[in-house]
mmCIF file with all atom_site columns, C-alpha atoms in Angstrom:
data_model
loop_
_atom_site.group_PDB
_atom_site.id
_atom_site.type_symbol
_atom_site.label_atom_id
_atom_site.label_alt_id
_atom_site.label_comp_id
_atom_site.label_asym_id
_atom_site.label_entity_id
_atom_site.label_seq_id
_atom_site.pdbx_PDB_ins_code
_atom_site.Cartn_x
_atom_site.Cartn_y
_atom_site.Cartn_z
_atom_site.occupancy
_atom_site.B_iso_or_equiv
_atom_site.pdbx_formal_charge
_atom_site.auth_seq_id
_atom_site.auth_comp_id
_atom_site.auth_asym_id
_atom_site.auth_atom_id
_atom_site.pdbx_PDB_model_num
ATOM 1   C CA . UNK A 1 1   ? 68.076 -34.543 -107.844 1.00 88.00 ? 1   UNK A CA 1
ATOM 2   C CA . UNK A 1 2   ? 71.330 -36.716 -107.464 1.00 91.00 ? 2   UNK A CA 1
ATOM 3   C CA . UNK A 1 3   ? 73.277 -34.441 -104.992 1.00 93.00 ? 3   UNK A CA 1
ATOM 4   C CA . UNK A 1 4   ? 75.151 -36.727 -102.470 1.00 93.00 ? 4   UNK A CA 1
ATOM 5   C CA . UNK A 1 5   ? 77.412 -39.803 -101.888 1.00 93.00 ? 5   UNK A CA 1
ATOM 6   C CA . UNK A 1 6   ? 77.471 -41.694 -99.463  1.00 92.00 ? 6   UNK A CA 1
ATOM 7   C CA . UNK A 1 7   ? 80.697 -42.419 -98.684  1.00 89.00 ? 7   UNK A CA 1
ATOM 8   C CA . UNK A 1 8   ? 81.927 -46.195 -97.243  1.00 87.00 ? 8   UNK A CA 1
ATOM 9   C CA . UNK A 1 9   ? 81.950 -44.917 -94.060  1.00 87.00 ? 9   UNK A CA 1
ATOM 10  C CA . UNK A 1 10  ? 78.085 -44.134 -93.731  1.00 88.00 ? 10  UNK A CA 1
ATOM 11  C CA . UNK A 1 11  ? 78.442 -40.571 -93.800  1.00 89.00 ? 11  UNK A CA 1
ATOM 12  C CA . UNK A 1 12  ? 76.703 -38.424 -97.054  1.00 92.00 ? 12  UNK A CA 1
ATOM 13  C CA . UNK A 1 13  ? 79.072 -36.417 -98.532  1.00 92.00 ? 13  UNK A CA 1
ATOM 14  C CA . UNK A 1 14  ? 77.793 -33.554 -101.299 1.00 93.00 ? 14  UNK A CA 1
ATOM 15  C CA . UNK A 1 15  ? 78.950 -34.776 -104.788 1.00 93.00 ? 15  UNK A CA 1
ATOM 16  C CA . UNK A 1 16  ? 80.946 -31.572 -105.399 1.00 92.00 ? 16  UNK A CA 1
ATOM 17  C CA . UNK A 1 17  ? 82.854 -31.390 -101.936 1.00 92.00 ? 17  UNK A CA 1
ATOM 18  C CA . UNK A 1 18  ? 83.694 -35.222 -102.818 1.00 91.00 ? 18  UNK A CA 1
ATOM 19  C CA . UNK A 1 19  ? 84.870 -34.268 -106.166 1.00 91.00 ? 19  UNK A CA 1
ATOM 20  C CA . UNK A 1 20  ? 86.861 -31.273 -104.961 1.00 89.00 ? 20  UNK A CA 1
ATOM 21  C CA . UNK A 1 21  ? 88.066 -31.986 -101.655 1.00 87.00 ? 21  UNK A CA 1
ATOM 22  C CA . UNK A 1 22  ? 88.429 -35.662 -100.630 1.00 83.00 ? 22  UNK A CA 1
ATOM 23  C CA . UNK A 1 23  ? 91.326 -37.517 -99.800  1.00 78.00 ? 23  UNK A CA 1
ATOM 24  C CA . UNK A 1 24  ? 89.881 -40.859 -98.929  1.00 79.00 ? 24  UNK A CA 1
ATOM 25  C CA . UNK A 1 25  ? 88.165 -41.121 -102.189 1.00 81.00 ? 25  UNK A CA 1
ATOM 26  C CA . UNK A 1 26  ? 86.088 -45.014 -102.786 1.00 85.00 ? 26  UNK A CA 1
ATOM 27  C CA . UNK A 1 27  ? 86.313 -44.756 -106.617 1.00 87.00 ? 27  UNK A CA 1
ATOM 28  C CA . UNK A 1 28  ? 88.813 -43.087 -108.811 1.00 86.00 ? 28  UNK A CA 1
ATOM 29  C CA . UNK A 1 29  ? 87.453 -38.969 -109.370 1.00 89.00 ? 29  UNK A CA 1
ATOM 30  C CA . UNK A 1 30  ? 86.921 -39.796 -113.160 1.00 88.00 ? 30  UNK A CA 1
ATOM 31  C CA . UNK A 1 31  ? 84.424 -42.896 -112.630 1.00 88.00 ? 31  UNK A CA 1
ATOM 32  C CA . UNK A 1 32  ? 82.594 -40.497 -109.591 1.00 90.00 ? 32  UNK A CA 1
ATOM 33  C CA . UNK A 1 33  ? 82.259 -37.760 -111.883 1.00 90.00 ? 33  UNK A CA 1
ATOM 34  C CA . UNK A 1 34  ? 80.931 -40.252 -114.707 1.00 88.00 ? 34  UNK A CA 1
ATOM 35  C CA . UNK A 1 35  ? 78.359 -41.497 -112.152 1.00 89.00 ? 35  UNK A CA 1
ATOM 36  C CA . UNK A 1 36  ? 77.424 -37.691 -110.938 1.00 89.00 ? 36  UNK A CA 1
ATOM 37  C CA . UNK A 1 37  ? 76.739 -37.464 -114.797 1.00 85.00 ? 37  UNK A CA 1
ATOM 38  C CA . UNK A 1 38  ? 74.301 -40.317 -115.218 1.00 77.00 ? 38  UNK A CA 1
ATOM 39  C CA . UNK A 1 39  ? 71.639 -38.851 -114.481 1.00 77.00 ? 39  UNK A CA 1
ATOM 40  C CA . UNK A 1 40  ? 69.569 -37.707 -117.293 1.00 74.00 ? 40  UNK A CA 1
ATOM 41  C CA . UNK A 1 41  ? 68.153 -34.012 -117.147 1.00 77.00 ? 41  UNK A CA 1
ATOM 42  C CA . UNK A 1 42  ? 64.496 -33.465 -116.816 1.00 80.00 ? 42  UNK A CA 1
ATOM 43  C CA . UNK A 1 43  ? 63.513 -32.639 -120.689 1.00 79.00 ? 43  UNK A CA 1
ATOM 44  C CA . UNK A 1 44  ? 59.427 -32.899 -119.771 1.00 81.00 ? 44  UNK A CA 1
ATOM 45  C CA . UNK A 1 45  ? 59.143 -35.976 -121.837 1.00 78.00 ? 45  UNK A CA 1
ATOM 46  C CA . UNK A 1 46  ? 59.644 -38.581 -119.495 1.00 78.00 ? 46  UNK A CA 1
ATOM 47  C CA . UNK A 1 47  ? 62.285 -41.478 -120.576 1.00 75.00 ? 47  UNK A CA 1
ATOM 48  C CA . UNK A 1 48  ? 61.275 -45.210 -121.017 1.00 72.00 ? 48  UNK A CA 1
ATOM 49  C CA . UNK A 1 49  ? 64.286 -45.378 -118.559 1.00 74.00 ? 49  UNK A CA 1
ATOM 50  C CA . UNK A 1 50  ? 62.701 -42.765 -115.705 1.00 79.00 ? 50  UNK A CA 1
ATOM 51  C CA . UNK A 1 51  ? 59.359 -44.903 -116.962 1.00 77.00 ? 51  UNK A CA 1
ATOM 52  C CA . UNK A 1 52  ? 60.513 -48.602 -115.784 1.00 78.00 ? 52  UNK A CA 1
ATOM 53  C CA . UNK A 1 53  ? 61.250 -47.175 -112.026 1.00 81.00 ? 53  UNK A CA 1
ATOM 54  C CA . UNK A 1 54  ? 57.469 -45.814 -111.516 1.00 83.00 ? 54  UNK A CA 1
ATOM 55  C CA . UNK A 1 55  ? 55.857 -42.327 -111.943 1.00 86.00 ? 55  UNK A CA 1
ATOM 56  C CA . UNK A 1 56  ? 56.262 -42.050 -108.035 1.00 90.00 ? 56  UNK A CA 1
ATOM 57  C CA . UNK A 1 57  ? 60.209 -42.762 -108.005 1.00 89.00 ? 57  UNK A CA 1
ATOM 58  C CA . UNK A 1 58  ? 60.412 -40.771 -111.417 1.00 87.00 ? 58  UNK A CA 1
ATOM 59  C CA . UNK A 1 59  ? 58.632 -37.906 -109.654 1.00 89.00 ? 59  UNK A CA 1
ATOM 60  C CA . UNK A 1 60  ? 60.886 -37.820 -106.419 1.00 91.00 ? 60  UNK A CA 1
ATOM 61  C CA . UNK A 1 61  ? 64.007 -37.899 -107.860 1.00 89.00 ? 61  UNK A CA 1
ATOM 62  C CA . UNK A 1 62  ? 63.442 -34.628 -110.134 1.00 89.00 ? 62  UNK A CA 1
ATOM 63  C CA . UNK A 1 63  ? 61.693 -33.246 -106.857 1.00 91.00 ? 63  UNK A CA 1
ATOM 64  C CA . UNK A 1 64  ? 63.928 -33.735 -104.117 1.00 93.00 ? 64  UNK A CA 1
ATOM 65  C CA . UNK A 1 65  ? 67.844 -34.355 -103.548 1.00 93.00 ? 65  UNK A CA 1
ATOM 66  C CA . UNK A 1 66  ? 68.686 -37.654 -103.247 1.00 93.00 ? 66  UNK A CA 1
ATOM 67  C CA . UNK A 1 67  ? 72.077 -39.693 -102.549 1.00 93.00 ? 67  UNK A CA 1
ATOM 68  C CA . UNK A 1 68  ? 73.769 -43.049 -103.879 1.00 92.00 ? 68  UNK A CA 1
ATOM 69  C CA . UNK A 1 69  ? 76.520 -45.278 -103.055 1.00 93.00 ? 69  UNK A CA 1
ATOM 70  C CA . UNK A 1 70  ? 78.853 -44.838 -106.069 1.00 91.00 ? 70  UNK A CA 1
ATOM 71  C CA . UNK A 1 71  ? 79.827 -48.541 -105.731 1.00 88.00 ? 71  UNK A CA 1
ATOM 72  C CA . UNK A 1 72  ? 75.894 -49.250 -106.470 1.00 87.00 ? 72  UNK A CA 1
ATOM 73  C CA . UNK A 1 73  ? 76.317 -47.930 -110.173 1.00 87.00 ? 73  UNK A CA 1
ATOM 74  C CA . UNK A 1 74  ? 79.006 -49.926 -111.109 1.00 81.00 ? 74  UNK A CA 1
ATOM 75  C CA . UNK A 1 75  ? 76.526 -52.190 -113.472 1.00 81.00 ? 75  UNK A CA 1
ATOM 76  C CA . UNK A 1 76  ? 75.060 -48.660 -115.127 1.00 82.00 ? 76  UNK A CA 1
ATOM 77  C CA . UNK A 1 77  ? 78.640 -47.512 -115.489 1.00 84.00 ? 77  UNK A CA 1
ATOM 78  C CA . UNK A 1 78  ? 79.489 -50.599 -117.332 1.00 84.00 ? 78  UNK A CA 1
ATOM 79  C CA . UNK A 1 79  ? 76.430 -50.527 -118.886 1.00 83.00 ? 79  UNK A CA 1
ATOM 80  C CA . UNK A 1 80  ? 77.287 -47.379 -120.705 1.00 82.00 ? 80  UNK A CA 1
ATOM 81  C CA . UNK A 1 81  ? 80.593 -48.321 -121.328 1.00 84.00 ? 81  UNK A CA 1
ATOM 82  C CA . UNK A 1 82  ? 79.714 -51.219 -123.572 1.00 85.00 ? 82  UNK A CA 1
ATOM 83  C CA . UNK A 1 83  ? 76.798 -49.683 -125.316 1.00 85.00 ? 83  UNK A CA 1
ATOM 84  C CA . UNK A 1 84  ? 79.258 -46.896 -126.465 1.00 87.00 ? 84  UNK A CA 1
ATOM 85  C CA . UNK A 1 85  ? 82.019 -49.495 -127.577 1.00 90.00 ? 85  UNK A CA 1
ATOM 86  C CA . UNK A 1 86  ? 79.207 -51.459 -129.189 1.00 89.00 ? 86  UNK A CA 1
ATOM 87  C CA . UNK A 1 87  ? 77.554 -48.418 -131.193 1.00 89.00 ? 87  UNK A CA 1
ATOM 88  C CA . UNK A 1 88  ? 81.173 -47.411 -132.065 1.00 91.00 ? 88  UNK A CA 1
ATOM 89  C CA . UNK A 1 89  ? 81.656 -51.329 -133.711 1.00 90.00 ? 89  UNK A CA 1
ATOM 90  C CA . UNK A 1 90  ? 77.692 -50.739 -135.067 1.00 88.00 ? 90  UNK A CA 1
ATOM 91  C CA . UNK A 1 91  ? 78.255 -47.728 -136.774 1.00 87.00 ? 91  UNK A CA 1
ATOM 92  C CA . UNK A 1 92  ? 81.165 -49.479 -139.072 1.00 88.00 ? 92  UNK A CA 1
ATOM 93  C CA . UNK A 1 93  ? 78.939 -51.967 -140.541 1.00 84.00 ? 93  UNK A CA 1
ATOM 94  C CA . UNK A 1 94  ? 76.123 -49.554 -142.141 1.00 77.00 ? 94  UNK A CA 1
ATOM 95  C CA . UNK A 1 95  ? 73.275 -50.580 -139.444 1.00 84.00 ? 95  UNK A CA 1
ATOM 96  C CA . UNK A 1 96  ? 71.310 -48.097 -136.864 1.00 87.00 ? 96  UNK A CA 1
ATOM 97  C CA . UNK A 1 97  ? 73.077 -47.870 -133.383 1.00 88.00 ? 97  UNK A CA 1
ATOM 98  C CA . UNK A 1 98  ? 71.823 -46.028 -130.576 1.00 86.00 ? 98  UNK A CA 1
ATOM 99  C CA . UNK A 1 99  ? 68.948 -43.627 -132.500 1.00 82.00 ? 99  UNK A CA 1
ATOM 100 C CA . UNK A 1 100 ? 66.280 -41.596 -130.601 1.00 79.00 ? 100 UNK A CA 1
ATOM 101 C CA . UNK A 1 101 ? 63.008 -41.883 -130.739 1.00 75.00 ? 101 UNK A CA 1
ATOM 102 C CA . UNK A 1 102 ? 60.499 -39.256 -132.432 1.00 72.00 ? 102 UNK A CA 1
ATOM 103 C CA . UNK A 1 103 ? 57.212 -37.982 -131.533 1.00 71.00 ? 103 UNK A CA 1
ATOM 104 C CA . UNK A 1 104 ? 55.659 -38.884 -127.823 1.00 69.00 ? 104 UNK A CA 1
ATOM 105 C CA . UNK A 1 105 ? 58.465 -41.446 -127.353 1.00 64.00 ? 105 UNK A CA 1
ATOM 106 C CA . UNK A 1 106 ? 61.618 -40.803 -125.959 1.00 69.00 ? 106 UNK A CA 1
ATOM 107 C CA . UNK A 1 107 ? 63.210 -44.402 -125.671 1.00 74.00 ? 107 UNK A CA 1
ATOM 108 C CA . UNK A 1 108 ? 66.312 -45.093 -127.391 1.00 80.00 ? 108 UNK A CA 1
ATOM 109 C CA . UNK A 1 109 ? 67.172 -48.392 -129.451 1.00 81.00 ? 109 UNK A CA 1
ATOM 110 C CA . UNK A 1 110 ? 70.318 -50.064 -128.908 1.00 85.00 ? 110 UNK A CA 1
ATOM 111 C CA . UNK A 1 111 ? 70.562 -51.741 -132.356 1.00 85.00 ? 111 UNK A CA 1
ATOM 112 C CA . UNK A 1 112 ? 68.317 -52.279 -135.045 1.00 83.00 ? 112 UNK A CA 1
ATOM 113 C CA . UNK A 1 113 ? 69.869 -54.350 -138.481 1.00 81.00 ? 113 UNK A CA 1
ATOM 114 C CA . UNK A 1 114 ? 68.508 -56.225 -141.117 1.00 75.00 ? 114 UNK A CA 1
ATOM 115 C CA . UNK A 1 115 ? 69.982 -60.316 -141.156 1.00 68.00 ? 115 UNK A CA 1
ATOM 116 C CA . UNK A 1 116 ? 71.314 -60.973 -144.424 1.00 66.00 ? 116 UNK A CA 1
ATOM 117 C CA . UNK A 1 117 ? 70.998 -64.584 -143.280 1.00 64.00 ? 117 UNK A CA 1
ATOM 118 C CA . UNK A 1 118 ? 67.611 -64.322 -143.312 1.00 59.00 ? 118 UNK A CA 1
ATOM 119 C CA . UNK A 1 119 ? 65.605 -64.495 -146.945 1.00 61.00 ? 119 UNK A CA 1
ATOM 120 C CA . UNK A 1 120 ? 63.067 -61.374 -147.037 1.00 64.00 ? 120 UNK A CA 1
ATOM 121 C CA . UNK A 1 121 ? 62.070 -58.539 -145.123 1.00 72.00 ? 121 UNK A CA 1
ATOM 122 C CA . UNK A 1 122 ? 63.477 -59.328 -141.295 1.00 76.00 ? 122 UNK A CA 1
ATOM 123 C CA . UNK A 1 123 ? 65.226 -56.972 -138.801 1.00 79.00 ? 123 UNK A CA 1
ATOM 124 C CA . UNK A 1 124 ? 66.567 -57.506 -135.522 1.00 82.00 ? 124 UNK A CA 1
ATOM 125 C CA . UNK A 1 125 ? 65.918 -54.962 -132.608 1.00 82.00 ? 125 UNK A CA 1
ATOM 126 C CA . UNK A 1 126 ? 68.608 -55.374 -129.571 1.00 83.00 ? 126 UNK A CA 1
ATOM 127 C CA . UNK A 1 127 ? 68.345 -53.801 -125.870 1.00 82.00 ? 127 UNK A CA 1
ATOM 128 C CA . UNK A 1 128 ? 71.531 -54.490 -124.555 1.00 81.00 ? 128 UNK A CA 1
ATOM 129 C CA . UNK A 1 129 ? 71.327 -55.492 -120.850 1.00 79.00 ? 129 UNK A CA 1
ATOM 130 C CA . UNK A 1 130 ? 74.194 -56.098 -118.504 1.00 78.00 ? 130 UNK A CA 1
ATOM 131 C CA . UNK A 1 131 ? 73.748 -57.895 -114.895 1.00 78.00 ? 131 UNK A CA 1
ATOM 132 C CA . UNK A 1 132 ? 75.822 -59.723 -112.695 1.00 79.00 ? 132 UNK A CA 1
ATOM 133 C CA . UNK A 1 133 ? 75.769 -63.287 -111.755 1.00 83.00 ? 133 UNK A CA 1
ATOM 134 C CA . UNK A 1 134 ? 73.843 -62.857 -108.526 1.00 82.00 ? 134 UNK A CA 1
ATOM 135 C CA . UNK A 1 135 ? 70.845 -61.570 -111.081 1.00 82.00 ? 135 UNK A CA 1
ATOM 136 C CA . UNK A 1 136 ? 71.029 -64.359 -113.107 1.00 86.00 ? 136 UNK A CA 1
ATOM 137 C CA . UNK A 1 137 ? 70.908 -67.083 -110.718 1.00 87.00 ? 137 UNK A CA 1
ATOM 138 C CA . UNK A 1 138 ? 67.707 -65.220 -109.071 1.00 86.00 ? 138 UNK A CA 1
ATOM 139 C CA . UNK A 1 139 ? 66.069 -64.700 -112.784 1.00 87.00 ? 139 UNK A CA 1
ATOM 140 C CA . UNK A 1 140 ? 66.878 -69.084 -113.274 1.00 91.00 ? 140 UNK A CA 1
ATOM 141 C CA . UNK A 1 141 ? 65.552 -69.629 -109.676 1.00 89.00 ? 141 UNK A CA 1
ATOM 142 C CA . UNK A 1 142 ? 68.693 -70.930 -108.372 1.00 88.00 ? 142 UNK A CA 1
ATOM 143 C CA . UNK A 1 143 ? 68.976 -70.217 -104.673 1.00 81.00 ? 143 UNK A CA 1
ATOM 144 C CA . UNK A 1 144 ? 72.396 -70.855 -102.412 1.00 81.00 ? 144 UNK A CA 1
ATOM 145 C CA . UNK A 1 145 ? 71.610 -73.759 -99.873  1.00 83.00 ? 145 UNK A CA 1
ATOM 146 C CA . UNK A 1 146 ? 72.970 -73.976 -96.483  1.00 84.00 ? 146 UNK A CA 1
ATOM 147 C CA . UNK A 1 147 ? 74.730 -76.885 -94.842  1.00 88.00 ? 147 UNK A CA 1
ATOM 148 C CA . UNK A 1 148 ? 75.286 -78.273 -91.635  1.00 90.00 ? 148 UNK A CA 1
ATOM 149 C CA . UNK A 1 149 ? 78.788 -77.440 -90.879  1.00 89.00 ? 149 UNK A CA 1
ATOM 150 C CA . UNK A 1 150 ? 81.176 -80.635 -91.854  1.00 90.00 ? 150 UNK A CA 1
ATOM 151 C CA . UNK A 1 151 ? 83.768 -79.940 -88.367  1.00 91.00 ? 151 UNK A CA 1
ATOM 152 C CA . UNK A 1 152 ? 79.773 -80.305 -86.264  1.00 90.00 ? 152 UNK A CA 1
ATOM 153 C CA . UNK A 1 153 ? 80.922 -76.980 -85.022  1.00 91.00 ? 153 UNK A CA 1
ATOM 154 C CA . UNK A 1 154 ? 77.767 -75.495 -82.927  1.00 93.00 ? 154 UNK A CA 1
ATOM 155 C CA . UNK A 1 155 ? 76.982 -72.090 -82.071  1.00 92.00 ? 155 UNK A CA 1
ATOM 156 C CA . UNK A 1 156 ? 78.625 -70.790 -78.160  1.00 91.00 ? 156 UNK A CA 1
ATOM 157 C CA . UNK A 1 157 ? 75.171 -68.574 -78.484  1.00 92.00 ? 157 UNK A CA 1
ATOM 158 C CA . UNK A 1 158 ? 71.973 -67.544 -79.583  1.00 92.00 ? 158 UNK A CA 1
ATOM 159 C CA . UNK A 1 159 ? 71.622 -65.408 -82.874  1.00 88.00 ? 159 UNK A CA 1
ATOM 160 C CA . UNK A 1 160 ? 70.132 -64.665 -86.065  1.00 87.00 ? 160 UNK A CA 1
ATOM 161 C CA . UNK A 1 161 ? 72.064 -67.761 -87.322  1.00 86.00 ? 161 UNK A CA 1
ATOM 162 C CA . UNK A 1 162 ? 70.793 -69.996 -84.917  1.00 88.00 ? 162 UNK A CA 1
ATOM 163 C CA . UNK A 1 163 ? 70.363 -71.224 -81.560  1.00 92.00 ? 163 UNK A CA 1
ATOM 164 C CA . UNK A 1 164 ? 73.176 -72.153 -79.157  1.00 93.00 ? 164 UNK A CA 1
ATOM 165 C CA . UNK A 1 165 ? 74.194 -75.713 -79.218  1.00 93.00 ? 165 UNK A CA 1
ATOM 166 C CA . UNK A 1 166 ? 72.946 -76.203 -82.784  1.00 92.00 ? 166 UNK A CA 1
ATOM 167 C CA . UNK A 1 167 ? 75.383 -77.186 -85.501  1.00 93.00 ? 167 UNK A CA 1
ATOM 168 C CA . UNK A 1 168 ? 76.413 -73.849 -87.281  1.00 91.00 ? 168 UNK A CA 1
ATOM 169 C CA . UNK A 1 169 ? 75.309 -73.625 -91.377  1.00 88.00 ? 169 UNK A CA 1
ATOM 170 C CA . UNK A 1 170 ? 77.877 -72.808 -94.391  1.00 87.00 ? 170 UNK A CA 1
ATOM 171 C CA . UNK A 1 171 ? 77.403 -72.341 -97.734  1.00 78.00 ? 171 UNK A CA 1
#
């Protein structure tokens, strides 16, 4: 279970002591508790969510305490964020926003509405998504190339960039 932070400074911190006690605080104490809150409580149905990460990941994180860098959930906070402001825009134009699943299935459907533009019988089904730039340049296969350096500066020594006496790379 999600019991730690681990603070900017390396050091894991438990999430209650961080809400109750810090003074050098990374995120604001209302986005820290949101992100203690994420995590969705074992209901022995596992979630299509708790699904996508792998029975093994699934498994450890109900099984043993576990900590995060709150600055890693960003995305998931903002995630939630605008599928709440969306379902809240949803559920003023008579279409289903946000419904459970019955039965074995315990998946949750973002938005499902029928398209009047459309002549018939035809629904839409939406999974909203959010990711950042970095993820969408790696999903198109666009990769950052390196340059030689346009001053010919070289590197004084060896290193993981390169050998010394060799013209330095940039972006």
């Amino acid at each position: 279970m999600l019991k730690y932070f681990i603070c900017p400074n390396g050091l894991r911190t438990r999430i209650d002591d961080c809400l109750s006690s810090c003074r050098d605080r990374c995120l604001s104490k209302p986005t820290l508790v949101a992100i203690a809150r994420g995590e969705r409580e074992w209901t022995g149905v596992p979630s299509t969510t708790q699904l996508l990460g792998g029975t093994r990941l699934a498994y450890l994180k109900l099984t043993v305490d576990y900590a995060i860098e709150p600055e890693s959930m960003a995305y998931a906070l903002l995630g939630t964020s605008h599928h709440a402001r969306l379902d809240k825009v949803a559920k003023t134009m008579n279409v289903l926003s946000e419904v459970k699943l019955g039965g074995d299935n315990t998946g949750i459907f973002d938005l499902l509405c029928e398209d009047e533009t459309v002549s018939g019988d035809y629904y839409e089904l939406w999974d909203y998504k959010t990711a950042g730039s970095f993820k969408i340049a790696q999903a198109l296969g666009i990769v950052k190339e390196k340059k030689p350096d346009p001053t010919g500066a070289t590197y004084m020594k060896d290193s993981k960039y390169g050998k010394k006496g060799e013209v330095k790379q940039v972006d």
